[in-house]
Amino acid sequence: MSPEIVVLAIEDEPQLVRFLRTSLAGHSMKVVDAPTGALGLVEASTRVPDLILLDLGLPDMDGVEVCRRLREWTSIPIL
């Protein structure tokens, strides 16, 4: 059995997070979610996911700012 891939969804829409979690579970992927940019930055640093799915319209900060901050210390792929 292959290792589980961890996907961090920095997304504030619960319906979309549920869809991602359900859709990716069948492909050995675990979705961890963060509803704000600030929480997303914390989750990215503590869980070190394999991939980050980033919403550009977050309630606390612009997704481009989140991306900029992530790129200061990581090269994790971001979509």
PDB file of C-alpha atoms in Angstrom:
ATOM      1  CA  MET A   1       0.000   0.000   0.000  1.00  0.00           C
ATOM      2  CA  SER A   2       1.380   3.429  -0.951  1.00  0.00           C
ATOM      3  CA  PRO A   3       1.781   6.142   1.691  1.00  0.00           C
ATOM      4  CA  GLU A   4      -1.039   8.612   2.142  1.00  0.00           C
ATOM      5  CA  ILE A   5      -0.610  11.965   0.411  1.00  0.00           C
ATOM      6  CA  VAL A   6      -1.549  14.962   2.563  1.00  0.00           C
ATOM      7  CA  VAL A   7      -3.303  17.850   0.803  1.00  0.00           C
ATOM      8  CA  LEU A   8      -3.809  21.135   2.645  1.00  0.00           C
ATOM      9  CA  ALA A   9      -6.915  22.966   1.435  1.00  0.00           C
ATOM     10  CA  ILE A  10      -6.752  26.618   2.481  1.00  0.00           C
ATOM     11  CA  GLU A  11     -10.408  27.233   1.689  1.00  0.00           C
ATOM     12  CA  ASP A  12     -13.259  28.961   3.524  1.00  0.00           C
ATOM     13  CA  GLU A  13     -16.166  27.213   1.727  1.00  0.00           C
ATOM     14  CA  PRO A  14     -17.124  24.077   3.738  1.00  0.00           C
ATOM     15  CA  GLN A  15     -18.976  22.533   0.785  1.00  0.00           C
ATOM     16  CA  LEU A  16     -15.861  22.669  -1.376  1.00  0.00           C
ATOM     17  CA  VAL A  17     -13.714  21.186   1.395  1.00  0.00           C
ATOM     18  CA  ARG A  18     -16.214  18.305   1.782  1.00  0.00           C
ATOM     19  CA  PHE A  19     -16.121  17.714  -1.981  1.00  0.00           C
ATOM     20  CA  LEU A  20     -12.313  17.686  -2.020  1.00  0.00           C
ATOM     21  CA  ARG A  21     -12.117  15.365   0.989  1.00  0.00           C
ATOM     22  CA  THR A  22     -14.583  12.897  -0.565  1.00  0.00           C
ATOM     23  CA  SER A  23     -13.078  13.063  -4.046  1.00  0.00           C
ATOM     24  CA  LEU A  24      -9.449  12.692  -3.017  1.00  0.00           C
ATOM     25  CA  ALA A  25      -9.961  10.007  -0.355  1.00  0.00           C
ATOM     26  CA  GLY A  26     -10.293   7.362  -3.069  1.00  0.00           C
ATOM     27  CA  HIS A  27      -6.834   8.281  -4.355  1.00  0.00           C
ATOM     28  CA  SER A  28      -4.976   7.727  -1.056  1.00  0.00           C
ATOM     29  CA  MET A  29      -5.090  11.437  -0.248  1.00  0.00           C
ATOM     30  CA  LYS A  30      -5.991  12.966   3.090  1.00  0.00           C
ATOM     31  CA  VAL A  31      -7.366  16.523   3.034  1.00  0.00           C
ATOM     32  CA  VAL A  32      -6.535  18.810   5.943  1.00  0.00           C
ATOM     33  CA  ASP A  33      -8.385  22.120   5.834  1.00  0.00           C
ATOM     34  CA  ALA A  34      -7.796  25.643   7.056  1.00  0.00           C
ATOM     35  CA  PRO A  35     -10.583  28.231   6.621  1.00  0.00           C
ATOM     36  CA  THR A  36      -8.274  31.262   6.838  1.00  0.00           C
ATOM     37  CA  GLY A  37      -4.905  32.263   5.480  1.00  0.00           C
ATOM     38  CA  ALA A  38      -3.420  32.565   8.963  1.00  0.00           C
ATOM     39  CA  LEU A  39      -4.504  29.039   9.909  1.00  0.00           C
ATOM     40  CA  GLY A  40      -3.302  27.796   6.532  1.00  0.00           C
ATOM     41  CA  LEU A  41       0.172  29.121   7.222  1.00  0.00           C
ATOM     42  CA  VAL A  42       0.205  27.369  10.606  1.00  0.00           C
ATOM     43  CA  GLU A  43      -1.056  24.080   9.132  1.00  0.00           C
ATOM     44  CA  ALA A  44       1.502  24.229   6.312  1.00  0.00           C
ATOM     45  CA  SER A  45       4.341  24.645   8.794  1.00  0.00           C
ATOM     46  CA  THR A  46       3.199  21.982  11.266  1.00  0.00           C
ATOM     47  CA  ARG A  47       1.866  19.274   8.930  1.00  0.00           C
ATOM     48  CA  VAL A  48       4.187  19.862   5.943  1.00  0.00           C
ATOM     49  CA  PRO A  49       1.654  18.704   3.324  1.00  0.00           C
ATOM     50  CA  ASP A  50       2.541  17.258  -0.080  1.00  0.00           C
ATOM     51  CA  LEU A  51       0.311  19.774  -1.899  1.00  0.00           C
ATOM     52  CA  ILE A  52      -1.531  22.996  -1.031  1.00  0.00           C
ATOM     53  CA  LEU A  53      -4.830  23.971  -2.659  1.00  0.00           C
ATOM     54  CA  LEU A  54      -5.142  27.712  -2.072  1.00  0.00           C
ATOM     55  CA  ASP A  55      -8.266  29.862  -2.384  1.00  0.00           C
ATOM     56  CA  LEU A  56      -7.401  33.374  -3.502  1.00  0.00           C
ATOM     57  CA  GLY A  57     -10.408  34.940  -1.711  1.00  0.00           C
ATOM     58  CA  LEU A  58      -9.996  34.237   1.990  1.00  0.00           C
ATOM     59  CA  PRO A  59     -11.719  36.111   4.829  1.00  0.00           C
ATOM     60  CA  ASP A  60      -8.567  37.332   6.579  1.00  0.00           C
ATOM     61  CA  MET A  61      -6.000  37.892   3.818  1.00  0.00           C
ATOM     62  CA  ASP A  62      -5.533  37.673   0.087  1.00  0.00           C
ATOM     63  CA  GLY A  63      -4.483  34.257  -1.226  1.00  0.00           C
ATOM     64  CA  VAL A  64      -1.617  35.892  -3.122  1.00  0.00           C
ATOM     65  CA  GLU A  65      -0.253  37.121   0.222  1.00  0.00           C
ATOM     66  CA  VAL A  66      -0.565  33.610   1.659  1.00  0.00           C
ATOM     67  CA  CYS A  67       1.348  32.278  -1.354  1.00  0.00           C
ATOM     68  CA  ARG A  68       4.055  34.921  -0.943  1.00  0.00           C
ATOM     69  CA  ARG A  69       4.487  34.036   2.730  1.00  0.00           C
ATOM     70  CA  LEU A  70       4.633  30.317   1.974  1.00  0.00           C
ATOM     71  CA  ARG A  71       7.291  30.865  -0.685  1.00  0.00           C
ATOM     72  CA  GLU A  72       9.501  32.570   1.898  1.00  0.00           C
ATOM     73  CA  TRP A  73      10.213  29.175   3.472  1.00  0.00           C
ATOM     74  CA  THR A  74       8.805  26.278   1.402  1.00  0.00           C
ATOM     75  CA  SER A  75       8.642  24.919  -2.124  1.00  0.00           C
ATOM     76  CA  ILE A  76       5.542  22.756  -1.527  1.00  0.00           C
ATOM     77  CA  PRO A  77       3.490  22.775  -4.763  1.00  0.00           C
ATOM     78  CA  ILE A  78       0.590  25.255  -4.606  1.00  0.00           C
ATOM     79  CA  LEU A  79      -2.509  25.205  -6.809  1.00  0.00           C
TER      80      LEU A  79
END
